Amino acid sequence: MSAGIRVPVVLFAGIALNMLQNAQRDDALRGLAETARAVALLVERELYSAEAALRVLGASPSLASARLGTFHNEARMASRRPKGWTVLLDARGRRLLNTAVPWGNALPVAGFAAGTPPGAADGRTTVSNLFYSGAAQRLATSVNVPVAALAGARHSLVEVFDSGYFTELIASARVP
């Protein structure tokens, strides 16, 4: 009789514990998916914001008239990211200016980003993978916006983000 009572109690207790464990696992996975979605939206918002700022800068009259000193100041003031900088590349990928360097100073000799095209031929914005920026001596990623500037020639405006920027952004947003 004792076994007849214990077996169903143990069986139902085991089933209840298994259901509780599955529910907790499902809640944890759902929370993880929501956190991943929030981080992705946060990063995506920053990338779209950078693209919009670069498109506005690309329409600058000082860029169109090749007043690069004035354009350097505009680009530096437009970049609100403390761990980011703006680079103007010509059609061959050579740097014409870099807001991380004061105007008139020599630009860093190190390559911009191996494998990063100076601009898509079809005019689309590209986002690079994480790369080692030799000029900045750290990991970075970039948003590359092709623009028609300097007498209609194809150039690229690039917003470069230090990899630590996104870490700080996520931390400041208090994403779990």
Short mmCIF file of C-alpha atoms in Angstrom, two decimals:
data_model
loop_
_atom_site.label_atom_id
_atom_site.label_comp_id
_atom_site.label_asym_id
_atom_site.label_seq_id
_atom_site.Cartn_x
_atom_site.Cartn_y
_atom_site.Cartn_z
CA MET A 1 0.00 0.00 0.00
CA SER A 2 2.90 2.30 0.82
CA ALA A 3 4.39 1.70 -2.63
CA GLY A 4 0.98 2.31 -4.21
CA ILE A 5 0.93 5.79 -2.64
CA ARG A 6 4.61 6.69 -3.12
CA VAL A 7 4.92 5.73 -6.80
CA PRO A 8 2.23 8.14 -8.08
CA VAL A 9 3.49 10.96 -5.77
CA VAL A 10 7.09 10.51 -6.96
CA LEU A 11 5.94 10.19 -10.56
CA PHE A 12 3.82 13.37 -10.41
CA ALA A 13 6.56 15.24 -8.53
CA GLY A 14 9.05 14.26 -11.26
CA ILE A 15 6.68 15.39 -13.98
CA ALA A 16 6.04 18.70 -12.16
CA LEU A 17 9.80 19.34 -11.71
CA ASN A 18 10.42 18.57 -15.38
CA MET A 19 7.67 20.99 -16.44
CA LEU A 20 9.10 23.68 -14.12
CA GLN A 21 12.60 23.16 -15.53
CA ASN A 22 11.31 23.41 -19.12
CA ALA A 23 9.38 26.59 -18.31
CA GLN A 24 12.46 28.21 -16.73
CA ARG A 25 14.63 27.22 -19.70
CA ASP A 26 12.06 28.64 -22.13
CA ASP A 27 11.91 31.90 -20.13
CA ALA A 28 15.72 32.14 -20.11
CA LEU A 29 15.89 31.57 -23.89
CA ARG A 30 13.13 34.12 -24.50
CA GLY A 31 15.00 36.67 -22.35
CA LEU A 32 18.23 35.98 -24.22
CA ALA A 33 16.49 36.43 -27.58
CA GLU A 34 14.97 39.74 -26.43
CA THR A 35 18.37 40.95 -25.22
CA ALA A 36 19.99 39.99 -28.53
CA ARG A 37 17.23 41.81 -30.43
CA ALA A 38 17.69 44.92 -28.27
CA VAL A 39 21.46 44.94 -28.84
CA ALA A 40 21.00 44.45 -32.59
CA LEU A 41 18.53 47.34 -32.76
CA LEU A 42 20.86 49.56 -30.75
CA VAL A 43 23.81 48.87 -33.06
CA GLU A 44 21.64 49.16 -36.17
CA ARG A 45 20.33 52.55 -34.99
CA GLU A 46 23.90 53.82 -34.62
CA LEU A 47 24.88 52.57 -38.06
CA TYR A 48 21.83 54.19 -39.70
CA SER A 49 22.55 57.40 -37.81
CA ALA A 50 26.12 57.38 -39.10
CA GLU A 51 24.91 56.74 -42.66
CA ALA A 52 22.46 59.65 -42.46
CA ALA A 53 25.15 61.98 -41.13
CA LEU A 54 27.54 60.94 -43.90
CA ARG A 55 24.88 61.51 -46.57
CA VAL A 56 24.30 65.03 -45.22
CA LEU A 57 28.05 65.66 -45.15
CA GLY A 58 28.30 64.33 -48.71
CA ALA A 59 26.00 67.12 -49.85
CA SER A 60 28.20 69.80 -48.27
CA PRO A 61 29.02 72.75 -50.55
CA SER A 62 32.56 72.84 -49.16
CA LEU A 63 33.10 69.24 -50.29
CA ALA A 64 31.64 69.95 -53.73
CA SER A 65 33.95 72.95 -54.16
CA ALA A 66 37.01 71.06 -52.84
CA ARG A 67 37.48 73.29 -49.78
CA LEU A 68 38.73 70.33 -47.76
CA GLY A 69 39.92 72.41 -44.79
CA THR A 70 36.40 73.74 -44.28
CA PHE A 71 34.93 70.31 -44.91
CA HIS A 72 37.31 68.80 -42.34
CA ASN A 73 35.90 71.17 -39.70
CA GLU A 74 32.32 70.36 -40.73
CA ALA A 75 32.98 66.61 -40.55
CA ARG A 76 34.71 66.91 -37.18
CA MET A 77 31.80 68.89 -35.73
CA ALA A 78 29.21 66.53 -37.24
CA SER A 79 30.78 63.47 -35.63
CA ARG A 80 29.20 63.22 -32.20
CA ARG A 81 30.90 59.94 -31.39
CA PRO A 82 33.84 60.24 -29.00
CA LYS A 83 35.38 56.99 -30.27
CA GLY A 84 34.73 57.60 -33.95
CA TRP A 85 36.19 59.60 -36.78
CA THR A 86 35.38 60.46 -40.39
CA VAL A 87 37.58 59.71 -43.38
CA LEU A 88 37.23 60.93 -46.97
CA LEU A 89 38.57 58.50 -49.57
CA ASP A 90 39.09 59.10 -53.26
CA ALA A 91 37.98 56.62 -55.93
CA ARG A 92 41.19 54.59 -55.47
CA GLY A 93 40.78 54.36 -51.70
CA ARG A 94 43.43 56.97 -50.84
CA ARG A 95 42.65 59.11 -47.80
CA LEU A 96 42.11 62.78 -48.49
CA LEU A 97 41.26 63.71 -44.93
CA ASN A 98 40.80 62.11 -41.54
CA THR A 99 39.09 63.92 -38.66
CA ALA A 100 41.23 61.97 -36.16
CA VAL A 101 44.16 64.05 -37.43
CA PRO A 102 44.17 67.87 -37.24
CA TRP A 103 43.78 69.51 -40.65
CA GLY A 104 47.12 70.11 -42.34
CA ASN A 105 48.95 67.35 -40.47
CA ALA A 106 50.20 64.35 -42.39
CA LEU A 107 47.69 61.53 -42.64
CA PRO A 108 48.71 58.16 -41.20
CA VAL A 109 50.61 55.97 -43.62
CA ALA A 110 48.98 52.73 -42.50
CA GLY A 111 46.28 51.33 -44.77
CA PHE A 112 42.67 52.17 -44.04
CA ALA A 113 41.08 48.75 -43.93
CA ALA A 114 42.29 45.78 -45.86
CA GLY A 115 39.56 44.52 -48.12
CA THR A 116 37.22 47.46 -47.54
CA PRO A 117 36.17 48.86 -50.91
CA PRO A 118 36.28 52.64 -51.20
CA GLY A 119 32.70 52.60 -52.41
CA ALA A 120 30.26 50.31 -54.07
CA ALA A 121 29.95 50.95 -57.77
CA ASP A 122 26.18 50.91 -57.44
CA GLY A 123 26.21 53.64 -54.79
CA ARG A 124 25.10 51.46 -51.88
CA THR A 125 26.26 51.95 -48.32
CA THR A 126 28.50 49.22 -46.96
CA VAL A 127 29.39 48.29 -43.39
CA SER A 128 32.72 46.61 -42.80
CA ASN A 129 33.48 43.69 -40.57
CA LEU A 130 35.70 44.25 -37.56
CA PHE A 131 39.24 45.11 -38.76
CA TYR A 132 42.50 46.26 -37.26
CA SER A 133 43.01 49.94 -38.00
CA GLY A 134 46.75 50.41 -38.38
CA ALA A 135 46.35 54.18 -38.28
CA ALA A 136 44.41 54.09 -35.00
CA GLN A 137 46.23 51.04 -33.60
CA ARG A 138 43.00 49.34 -32.54
CA LEU A 139 40.06 47.28 -33.76
CA ALA A 140 37.37 49.21 -35.59
CA THR A 141 34.43 48.89 -37.95
CA SER A 142 33.21 51.38 -40.53
CA VAL A 143 30.19 52.66 -42.41
CA ASN A 144 31.12 53.53 -45.99
CA VAL A 145 28.90 55.87 -48.02
CA PRO A 146 29.79 56.60 -51.65
CA VAL A 147 29.28 60.24 -52.60
CA ALA A 148 29.69 62.27 -55.77
CA ALA A 149 31.97 65.09 -54.76
CA LEU A 150 34.85 67.19 -55.97
CA ALA A 151 33.67 67.96 -59.49
CA GLY A 152 31.40 64.91 -59.67
CA ALA A 153 34.14 62.33 -59.05
CA ARG A 154 33.15 59.31 -56.98
CA HIS A 155 34.46 59.44 -53.41
CA SER A 156 33.58 57.72 -50.17
CA LEU A 157 32.82 59.16 -46.79
CA VAL A 158 33.58 56.69 -44.04
CA GLU A 159 32.61 56.84 -40.39
CA VAL A 160 34.98 54.63 -38.41
CA PHE A 161 33.96 53.32 -35.00
CA ASP A 162 36.43 52.14 -32.39
CA SER A 163 35.27 48.69 -31.25
CA GLY A 164 35.02 50.01 -27.68
CA TYR A 165 32.33 52.44 -28.79
CA PHE A 166 29.71 49.71 -29.11
CA THR A 167 30.74 48.15 -25.79
CA GLU A 168 30.20 51.49 -24.05
CA LEU A 169 26.97 52.10 -25.97
CA ILE A 170 25.51 48.78 -24.83
CA ALA A 171 26.70 49.34 -21.26
CA SER A 172 25.14 52.82 -21.15
CA ALA A 173 21.83 51.45 -22.44
CA ARG A 174 21.82 48.98 -19.53
CA VAL A 175 21.03 46.04 -21.76
CA PRO A 176 21.24 42.92 -19.61
#
